[in-house]
Coordinates of N, CA and C in Angstrom, one line a residue:
M270 N -47.2 -47.8 184.8 CA -46.1 -48.6 184.2 C -46.6 -49.8 183.5
S271 N -46.1 -50.1 182.3 CA -46.6 -51.3 181.6 C -46.1 -52.6 182.3
R272 N -46.8 -53.7 181.9 CA -46.4 -55.0 182.5 C -44.9 -55.2 182.2
E273 N -44.5 -54.9 180.9 CA -43.2 -55.2 180.5 C -42.2 -54.5 181.3
K274 N -42.4 -53.2 181.5 CA -41.4 -52.4 182.3 C -41.4 -52.8 183.8
H275 N -42.6 -53.2 184.3 CA -42.6 -53.6 185.7 C -41.7 -54.8 185.9
W276 N -41.9 -55.8 185.1 CA -41.2 -57.1 185.3 C -39.7 -56.9 184.9
E277 N -39.4 -56.1 184.0 CA -38.0 -55.9 183.7 C -37.3 -55.2 184.8
A278 N -38.0 -54.2 185.5 CA -37.4 -53.6 186.6 C -37.2 -54.5 187.8
I279 N -38.1 -55.5 188.0 CA -38.0 -56.5 189.0 C -36.7 -57.3 188.8
Y280 N -36.5 -57.7 187.6 CA -35.3 -58.6 187.4 C -34.0 -57.8 187.3
R281 N -34.1 -56.5 187.0 CA -32.9 -55.7 187.0 C -32.5 -55.4 188.4
S282 N -33.4 -55.4 189.3 CA -33.1 -54.9 190.7 C -32.9 -56.1 191.7
N283 N -33.2 -57.3 191.2 CA -33.1 -58.5 192.1 C -32.4 -59.6 191.4
A284 N -31.6 -60.3 192.2 CA -31.1 -61.6 191.6 C -32.2 -62.6 191.5
P285 N -32.1 -63.6 190.6 CA -33.1 -64.6 190.5 C -33.4 -65.4 191.8
T286 N -32.4 -65.5 192.6 CA -32.6 -66.3 193.9 C -33.2 -65.4 195.0
E287 N -33.4 -64.1 194.7 CA -34.0 -63.2 195.7 C -35.5 -63.0 195.5
V288 N -36.0 -63.3 194.3 CA -37.5 -63.0 194.1 C -38.3 -64.1 194.9
S289 N -39.5 -63.7 195.3 CA -40.3 -64.5 196.2 C -40.7 -65.8 195.6
W290 N -40.8 -66.0 194.3 CA -41.2 -67.2 193.7 C -40.1 -68.2 193.4
Y291 N -38.9 -67.8 193.8 CA -37.7 -68.6 193.4 C -37.8 -70.0 194.0
Q292 N -37.5 -71.0 193.3 CA -37.4 -72.4 193.7 C -36.0 -73.0 193.3
P293 N -35.2 -73.5 194.2 CA -34.0 -74.2 193.7 C -34.3 -75.3 192.7
E294 N -35.4 -75.9 192.9 CA -35.8 -77.0 192.0 C -37.3 -76.9 191.9
A295 N -37.8 -76.9 190.6 CA -39.3 -76.8 190.4 C -39.8 -78.2 190.3
R296 N -39.8 -78.8 191.5 CA -40.1 -80.3 191.6 C -41.5 -80.6 191.2
L297 N -42.5 -79.9 191.7 CA -43.9 -80.3 191.4 C -44.2 -80.0 190.0
S298 N -43.8 -78.9 189.4 CA -44.0 -78.6 188.0 C -43.4 -79.7 187.1
L299 N -42.2 -80.1 187.5 CA -41.5 -81.1 186.7 C -42.2 -82.4 186.8
D300 N -42.7 -82.8 188.0 CA -43.4 -84.0 188.1 C -44.7 -84.1 187.3
L301 N -45.4 -83.0 187.3 CA -46.6 -82.9 186.5 C -46.4 -83.0 185.0
I302 N -45.3 -82.3 184.6 CA -45.0 -82.3 183.1 C -44.6 -83.8 182.7
R303 N -43.7 -84.4 183.5 CA -43.3 -85.7 183.2 C -44.4 -86.7 183.2
R304 N -45.5 -86.4 184.0 CA -46.6 -87.3 184.1 C -47.4 -87.4 182.7
V305 N -47.4 -86.2 182.0 CA -48.2 -86.2 180.8 C -47.3 -86.1 179.5
A306 N -46.1 -85.7 179.6 CA -45.2 -85.6 178.5 C -44.3 -86.9 178.5
L307 N -44.8 -87.9 177.8 CA -44.2 -89.2 177.9 C -43.0 -89.4 176.9
Q308 N -43.0 -88.5 175.9 CA -41.9 -88.6 174.9 C -41.0 -87.4 175.1
V309 N -39.7 -87.6 174.9 CA -38.7 -86.5 175.1 C -38.9 -85.4 174.0
D310 N -39.5 -85.7 172.9 CA -39.7 -84.7 171.9 C -41.1 -84.0 172.0
T311 N -41.8 -84.2 173.1 CA -43.0 -83.5 173.3 C -42.8 -82.0 173.4
P312 N -43.5 -81.2 172.6 CA -43.2 -79.7 172.6 C -43.8 -79.1 173.9
L313 N -42.9 -78.5 174.7 CA -43.3 -77.9 175.9 C -43.1 -76.4 175.9
L314 N -44.1 -75.7 176.5 CA -44.0 -74.2 176.6 C -44.1 -73.8 178.1
D315 N -43.1 -73.1 178.6 CA -43.2 -72.6 180.0 C -43.5 -71.1 179.9
V316 N -44.7 -70.7 180.2 CA -45.2 -69.3 180.1 C -44.8 -68.6 181.3
G317 N -44.1 -67.4 181.1 CA -43.7 -66.6 182.3 C -42.5 -67.3 183.0
G318 N -41.8 -68.1 182.2 CA -40.7 -68.9 182.8 C -39.6 -68.1 183.4
G319 N -39.4 -66.9 182.8 CA -38.3 -66.0 183.4 C -37.0 -66.7 183.7
A320 N -36.6 -66.5 184.9 CA -35.3 -67.1 185.3 C -35.5 -68.4 186.1
S321 N -36.7 -69.0 186.0 CA -37.1 -70.2 186.7 C -36.1 -71.3 186.4
T322 N -35.9 -72.2 187.4 CA -35.1 -73.4 187.2 C -35.8 -74.6 186.6
L323 N -37.1 -74.4 186.3 CA -37.8 -75.5 185.6 C -37.1 -75.9 184.3
V324 N -36.6 -75.0 183.5 CA -36.0 -75.3 182.3 C -34.8 -76.2 182.5
D325 N -34.0 -76.0 183.6 CA -32.9 -76.8 183.9 C -33.3 -78.3 184.1
G326 N -34.4 -78.4 184.9 CA -34.9 -79.8 185.1 C -35.4 -80.4 183.9
L327 N -36.1 -79.7 183.0 CA -36.6 -80.3 181.8 C -35.4 -80.8 180.9
L328 N -34.4 -80.0 180.8 CA -33.2 -80.4 179.9 C -32.6 -81.6 180.6
S329 N -32.4 -81.6 181.9 CA -31.8 -82.7 182.6 C -32.6 -84.0 182.4
A330 N -33.9 -83.8 182.3 CA -34.8 -85.0 182.1 C -34.8 -85.5 180.6
G331 N -34.1 -84.8 179.7 CA -33.9 -85.2 178.4 C -34.9 -84.6 177.4
Y332 N -35.8 -83.7 177.8 CA -36.7 -83.1 176.8 C -35.9 -82.2 175.8
R333 N -36.4 -82.3 174.5 CA -35.6 -81.7 173.4 C -36.4 -80.6 172.7
D334 N -37.6 -80.4 173.1 CA -38.4 -79.3 172.4 C -39.0 -78.4 173.5
V335 N -38.2 -77.6 174.1 CA -38.6 -76.7 175.2 C -38.5 -75.2 174.8
S336 N -39.6 -74.5 175.1 CA -39.7 -73.1 174.8 C -40.0 -72.4 176.1
V337 N -39.4 -71.2 176.3 CA -39.7 -70.4 177.5 C -40.1 -69.0 177.1
L338 N -41.2 -68.5 177.5 CA -41.7 -67.2 177.1 C -41.8 -66.3 178.4
D339 N -41.3 -65.1 178.2 CA -41.4 -64.1 179.3 C -41.4 -62.7 178.8
L340 N -42.1 -61.8 179.6 CA -42.1 -60.4 179.2 C -40.7 -59.7 179.3
A341 N -39.9 -60.2 180.3 CA -38.7 -59.5 180.7 C -37.5 -60.1 180.0
P342 N -36.8 -59.4 179.1 CA -35.6 -59.9 178.5 C -34.5 -60.2 179.5
T343 N -34.4 -59.4 180.6 CA -33.4 -59.7 181.6 C -33.6 -61.0 182.3
A344 N -34.9 -61.4 182.5 CA -35.2 -62.6 183.2 C -34.7 -63.8 182.3
L345 N -35.0 -63.8 181.0 CA -34.5 -64.8 180.2 C -33.0 -64.8 180.1
A346 N -32.4 -63.7 180.1 CA -30.9 -63.6 180.0 C -30.3 -64.2 181.3
R347 N -30.9 -64.1 182.4 CA -30.4 -64.7 183.6 C -30.4 -66.2 183.5
A348 N -31.5 -66.7 183.0 CA -31.6 -68.2 182.8 C -30.6 -68.7 181.8
Q349 N -30.4 -67.9 180.7 CA -29.4 -68.3 179.7 C -28.0 -68.4 180.3
E350 N -27.7 -67.4 181.1 CA -26.4 -67.3 181.8 C -26.2 -68.5 182.7
R351 N -27.2 -68.9 183.4 CA -27.1 -70.0 184.3 C -26.9 -71.3 183.6
L352 N -27.6 -71.5 182.4 CA -27.5 -72.7 181.7 C -26.2 -72.9 180.9
G353 N -25.6 -71.8 180.5 CA -24.4 -71.8 179.7 C -24.7 -72.4 178.4
E354 N -23.9 -73.4 177.9 CA -24.0 -73.9 176.6 C -25.4 -74.6 176.4
R355 N -26.0 -75.1 177.5 CA -27.3 -75.8 177.3 C -28.4 -74.8 176.9
A356 N -28.2 -73.5 177.0 CA -29.2 -72.5 176.7 C -29.5 -72.6 175.2
T357 N -28.6 -73.1 174.4 CA -28.8 -73.2 172.9 C -29.9 -74.3 172.6
Q358 N -30.2 -75.1 173.6 CA -31.2 -76.2 173.4 C -32.6 -75.7 173.6
V359 N -32.8 -74.5 174.0 CA -34.1 -73.9 174.4 C -34.4 -72.8 173.4
R360 N -35.8 -72.7 173.1 CA -36.3 -71.6 172.3 C -36.7 -70.5 173.3
W361 N -36.1 -69.4 173.2 CA -36.4 -68.3 174.1 C -37.3 -67.2 173.4
I362 N -38.4 -66.9 174.0 CA -39.4 -66.0 173.4 C -39.6 -64.8 174.3
V363 N -39.4 -63.6 173.9 CA -39.7 -62.4 174.6 C -41.1 -61.9 174.2
G364 N -42.0 -61.8 175.1 CA -43.4 -61.4 174.7 C -44.4 -61.5 175.8
D365 N -45.5 -60.9 175.5 CA -46.7 -61.0 176.4 C -47.5 -62.2 176.1
V366 N -47.8 -63.1 177.0 CA -48.6 -64.3 176.7 C -49.9 -63.9 176.1
L367 N -50.5 -62.8 176.4 CA -51.8 -62.4 175.8 C -51.8 -62.2 174.3
D368 N -50.7 -61.8 173.8 CA -50.7 -61.5 172.3 C -49.4 -62.0 171.6
A369 N -48.6 -62.8 172.3 CA -47.4 -63.3 171.6 C -47.9 -64.1 170.4
P370 N -47.2 -64.0 169.2 CA -47.6 -64.7 168.0 C -47.1 -66.1 168.0
L371 N -47.6 -66.9 168.9 CA -47.2 -68.3 169.0 C -47.9 -69.1 167.9
P372 N -47.2 -70.0 167.3 CA -47.9 -70.8 166.2 C -49.1 -71.6 166.7
P373 N -50.2 -71.7 166.0 CA -51.3 -72.5 166.4 C -50.9 -74.0 166.6
A374 N -51.5 -74.6 167.6 CA -51.3 -76.0 167.9 C -49.9 -76.4 167.9
S375 N -49.0 -75.5 168.5 CA -47.6 -75.7 168.5 C -47.0 -76.4 169.7
C376 N -47.9 -76.5 170.8 CA -47.3 -77.1 172.0 C -48.3 -78.2 172.5
A377 N -47.7 -79.2 173.2 CA -48.5 -80.3 173.7 C -48.7 -80.1 175.2
V378 N -47.8 -79.4 175.9 CA -47.9 -79.1 177.3 C -47.6 -77.6 177.5
W379 N -48.6 -76.9 178.1 CA -48.5 -75.5 178.5 C -48.3 -75.5 180.0
H380 N -47.3 -74.8 180.4 CA -47.0 -74.7 181.9 C -47.0 -73.2 182.3
D381 N -47.6 -72.9 183.4 CA -47.6 -71.5 183.9 C -47.6 -71.6 185.4
R382 N -46.6 -71.2 186.0 CA -46.6 -71.0 187.4 C -46.5 -69.5 187.8
A383 N -47.6 -69.0 188.2 CA -47.7 -67.6 188.7 C -47.7 -66.5 187.7
V384 N -48.3 -66.8 186.5 CA -48.7 -65.7 185.6 C -50.2 -65.4 185.6
F385 N -51.0 -66.5 185.5 CA -52.4 -66.3 185.4 C -53.0 -65.5 186.6
H386 N -52.4 -65.7 187.8 CA -53.1 -65.0 188.9 C -52.8 -63.5 188.9
F387 N -51.9 -63.0 188.1 CA -51.8 -61.6 187.9 C -52.8 -60.9 187.0
L388 N -53.6 -61.7 186.3 CA -54.6 -61.2 185.4 C -55.8 -60.9 186.2
T389 N -55.9 -59.7 186.7 CA -57.0 -59.2 187.5 C -58.2 -58.7 186.7
D390 N -58.0 -58.5 185.4 CA -59.1 -58.1 184.5 C -59.7 -59.3 183.8
A391 N -61.0 -59.4 183.9 CA -61.6 -60.6 183.3 C -61.4 -60.7 181.8
R392 N -61.3 -59.5 181.2 CA -61.0 -59.5 179.7 C -59.6 -60.1 179.4
D393 N -58.6 -59.8 180.3 CA -57.3 -60.4 180.1 C -57.3 -61.9 180.3
R394 N -58.1 -62.3 181.3 CA -58.2 -63.8 181.5 C -58.8 -64.5 180.3
A395 N -59.8 -63.8 179.7 CA -60.4 -64.4 178.5 C -59.4 -64.5 177.4
R396 N -58.6 -63.5 177.2 CA -57.6 -63.5 176.2 C -56.6 -64.6 176.4
Y397 N -56.2 -64.8 177.7 CA -55.3 -65.8 178.0 C -55.8 -67.2 177.6
V398 N -57.1 -67.4 178.0 CA -57.7 -68.7 177.7 C -57.8 -68.9 176.2
A399 N -58.1 -67.9 175.5 CA -58.2 -68.0 174.0 C -56.9 -68.3 173.4
Q400 N -55.8 -67.8 174.0 CA -54.4 -68.1 173.5 C -54.1 -69.5 173.8
V401 N -54.5 -70.0 175.0 CA -54.2 -71.4 175.3 C -54.9 -72.3 174.3
E402 N -56.2 -72.0 174.0 CA -57.0 -72.9 173.1 C -56.4 -72.8 171.7
R403 N -55.8 -71.7 171.3 CA -55.2 -71.6 170.0 C -53.8 -72.3 169.9
V404 N -53.0 -72.3 171.0 CA -51.7 -72.7 170.9 C -51.5 -74.2 171.3
V405 N -52.3 -74.7 172.2 CA -52.2 -76.1 172.7 C -53.0 -77.0 171.7
R406 N -52.4 -78.1 171.4 CA -53.0 -79.1 170.5 C -54.2 -79.8 171.2
P407 N -55.2 -80.1 170.4 CA -56.3 -80.9 171.0 C -55.8 -82.1 171.6
G408 N -56.2 -82.4 172.9 CA -55.6 -83.6 173.6 C -54.4 -83.2 174.4
G409 N -53.9 -82.0 174.2 CA -52.7 -81.5 175.0 C -53.1 -81.2 176.4
H410 N -52.1 -80.9 177.2 CA -52.3 -80.6 178.6 C -51.9 -79.2 179.0
V411 N -52.5 -78.7 180.0 CA -52.3 -77.4 180.5 C -52.1 -77.5 182.0
I412 N -51.0 -76.9 182.5 CA -50.7 -76.9 183.9 C -50.6 -75.5 184.3
V413 N -51.5 -75.0 185.3 CA -51.5 -73.7 185.7 C -51.4 -73.7 187.2
A414 N -50.5 -72.9 187.8 CA -50.3 -72.7 189.3 C -50.6 -71.3 189.6
S415 N -51.4 -71.1 190.6 CA -51.7 -69.7 191.1 C -51.7 -69.8 192.6
F416 N -51.7 -68.6 193.2 CA -51.9 -68.5 194.7 C -53.3 -69.1 195.0
G417 N -53.3 -69.9 196.1 CA -54.5 -70.5 196.6 C -55.4 -69.6 197.4
P418 N -56.5 -70.0 197.8 CA -57.4 -69.2 198.6 C -56.8 -68.5 199.8
D419 N -55.8 -69.2 200.4 CA -55.2 -68.6 201.6 C -53.8 -68.1 201.3
G420 N -53.5 -67.9 200.0 CA -52.2 -67.3 199.6 C -52.2 -65.8 199.6
P421 N -51.1 -65.2 199.3 CA -51.0 -63.7 199.3 C -52.1 -63.1 198.4
S422 N -52.5 -61.9 198.7 CA -53.4 -61.1 197.9 C -52.6 -60.1 197.0
R423 N -51.3 -60.0 197.2 CA -50.4 -59.1 196.4 C -49.1 -59.8 196.2
C424 N -48.4 -59.5 195.1 CA -47.1 -60.0 194.9 C -46.3 -59.0 194.0
S425 N -45.1 -58.7 194.4 CA -44.2 -57.8 193.6 C -44.9 -56.5 193.3
G426 N -45.7 -56.0 194.3 CA -46.3 -54.7 194.2 C -47.6 -54.7 193.4
L427 N -48.1 -55.9 193.0 CA -49.3 -56.0 192.2 C -50.4 -56.9 192.9
E428 N -51.6 -56.5 192.6 CA -52.7 -57.4 193.1 C -52.8 -58.7 192.3
V429 N -53.3 -59.7 193.0 CA -53.5 -61.0 192.3 C -54.9 -61.5 192.6
V430 N -55.3 -62.5 191.8 CA -56.5 -63.2 192.0 C -56.1 -64.6 192.6
R431 N -56.7 -65.0 193.7 CA -56.5 -66.3 194.3 C -57.5 -67.3 193.9
Y432 N -57.1 -68.5 193.7 CA -58.0 -69.5 193.1 C -58.1 -70.8 193.9
S433 N -59.2 -71.4 194.0 CA -59.4 -72.8 194.4 C -59.3 -73.6 193.0
P434 N -59.1 -74.9 193.1 CA -59.1 -75.7 191.8 C -60.4 -75.5 191.0
D435 N -61.6 -75.5 191.7 CA -62.8 -75.3 190.9 C -62.9 -73.9 190.4
G436 N -62.4 -72.9 191.1 CA -62.5 -71.5 190.6 C -61.6 -71.3 189.4
M437 N -60.4 -71.9 189.4 CA -59.6 -71.8 188.3 C -60.2 -72.5 187.1
H438 N -60.7 -73.7 187.3 CA -61.2 -74.5 186.2 C -62.4 -73.8 185.6
A439 N -63.2 -73.1 186.4 CA -64.3 -72.3 185.9 C -63.9 -71.2 184.9
E440 N -62.7 -70.6 185.1 CA -62.2 -69.6 184.3 C -61.8 -70.2 182.9
F441 N -61.5 -71.4 182.8 CA -61.1 -72.0 181.5 C -62.2 -72.6 180.8
G442 N -63.2 -73.2 181.5 CA -64.4 -73.6 180.8 C -64.4 -75.1 180.4
A443 N -65.5 -75.4 179.7 CA -65.8 -76.8 179.4 C -64.9 -77.5 178.4
S444 N -64.1 -76.7 177.7 CA -63.1 -77.3 176.7 C -62.0 -77.9 177.5
F445 N -61.8 -77.6 178.7 CA -60.7 -78.1 179.5 C -61.2 -79.1 180.6
R446 N -60.7 -80.3 180.6 CA -61.1 -81.3 181.5 C -60.1 -81.3 182.7
L447 N -60.6 -81.1 183.9 CA -59.7 -81.0 185.0 C -59.3 -82.5 185.4
L448 N -58.1 -82.8 185.3 CA -57.6 -84.1 185.6 C -57.1 -84.3 187.1
D449 N -56.5 -83.2 187.6 CA -56.0 -83.3 188.9 C -55.7 -81.9 189.4
S450 N -55.6 -81.8 190.7 CA -55.2 -80.5 191.4 C -54.4 -80.9 192.6
M451 N -53.6 -80.0 193.0 CA -52.8 -80.2 194.3 C -52.3 -78.9 194.8
R452 N -51.9 -78.9 196.1 CA -51.5 -77.7 196.8 C -50.0 -77.8 197.0
E453 N -49.4 -76.6 197.0 CA -48.0 -76.5 197.3 C -47.8 -75.4 198.3
D454 N -47.1 -75.7 199.4 CA -46.7 -74.7 200.4 C -45.3 -74.2 200.0
H455 N -45.2 -73.1 199.3 CA -43.9 -72.6 198.8 C -43.3 -71.8 199.9
R456 N -42.0 -72.0 200.1 CA -41.2 -71.2 201.0 C -40.4 -70.2 200.2
T457 N -40.6 -68.9 200.5 CA -39.9 -67.9 199.8 C -38.5 -67.8 200.3
P458 N -37.5 -67.2 199.6 CA -36.2 -67.0 200.1 C -36.1 -66.3 201.4
S459 N -37.1 -65.5 201.8 CA -37.1 -64.9 203.1 C -37.7 -65.7 204.2
G460 N -38.2 -66.9 203.8 CA -38.8 -67.8 204.8 C -40.3 -67.8 204.9
L461 N -41.0 -66.9 204.2 CA -42.5 -66.9 204.3 C -43.1 -68.0 203.5
R462 N -44.3 -68.4 204.0 CA -45.1 -69.5 203.3 C -46.1 -68.9 202.4
Q463 N -46.2 -69.4 201.2 CA -47.1 -69.0 200.2 C -47.9 -70.2 199.7
A464 N -49.2 -70.2 199.8 CA -50.0 -71.4 199.3 C -50.3 -71.2 197.8
F465 N -49.9 -72.3 197.1 CA -50.2 -72.3 195.6 C -51.1 -73.5 195.4
V466 N -51.9 -73.3 194.3 CA -52.8 -74.4 193.8 C -52.4 -74.7 192.4
Y467 N -52.1 -76.0 192.1 CA -51.8 -76.4 190.8 C -53.0 -77.1 190.2
C468 N -53.3 -76.8 188.9 CA -54.3 -77.6 188.2 C -53.8 -78.2 186.9
L469 N -54.1 -79.4 186.7 CA -53.7 -80.1 185.5 C -55.0 -80.4 184.7
C470 N -55.0 -79.9 183.5 CA -56.2 -80.1 182.6 C -55.8 -80.7 181.3
R471 N -56.7 -81.3 180.6 CA -56.5 -81.7 179.2 C -57.5 -80.9 178.3
L472 N -56.9 -80.4 177.2 CA -57.8 -79.7 176.3 C -58.5 -80.7 175.4
E473 N -59.8 -80.7 175.5 CA -60.6 -81.6 174.7 C -60.6 -81.2 173.2
S474 N -61.0 -82.0 172.3 CA -61.1 -81.7 170.9 C -62.0 -80.5 170.7
K475 N -61.5 -79.6 169.8 CA -62.2 -78.3 169.6 C -63.4 -78.5 168.6

């Protein structure tokens, strides 16, 4: 089954509040974005945002240039239904982050919670990093969250790659300066604990 069909099936068979990665409030992601996006017109891209509540928090914080990309149209539709009229303030993009035709240097903050760790093929990780380097402006920031070393080895029926901060930074390379990292102990809707690692990087001049 393709990635697109897999994730579409997940969102068709589960409510957004039932999936393991659901957060009533994406607090840590929002805090990191607000730390580096000092202007409300900063162009922000949430990769694999799906039905995440991060977009709600960004709009409530006053951000005016928000894009959400996801493979699953149903996931984006769920977020739009939740937001109601506010959904018109967001740019919704259906596509695969590895080859989505995103404009070059079009975003200043790239956010990804739980997409990168599904890329178990090194070639796909290299394509992801190349896409980040193409889409993020020099001096822009990249926030990526993955399962930590003691996190799950599988999620939603798929294998994942677990990362330490240094391990994740090594995947991105010298063009990215690691500014900070932190751990999150996420509680799933069923009550399980999942360890996440967040890395905040700045893309140096190319």
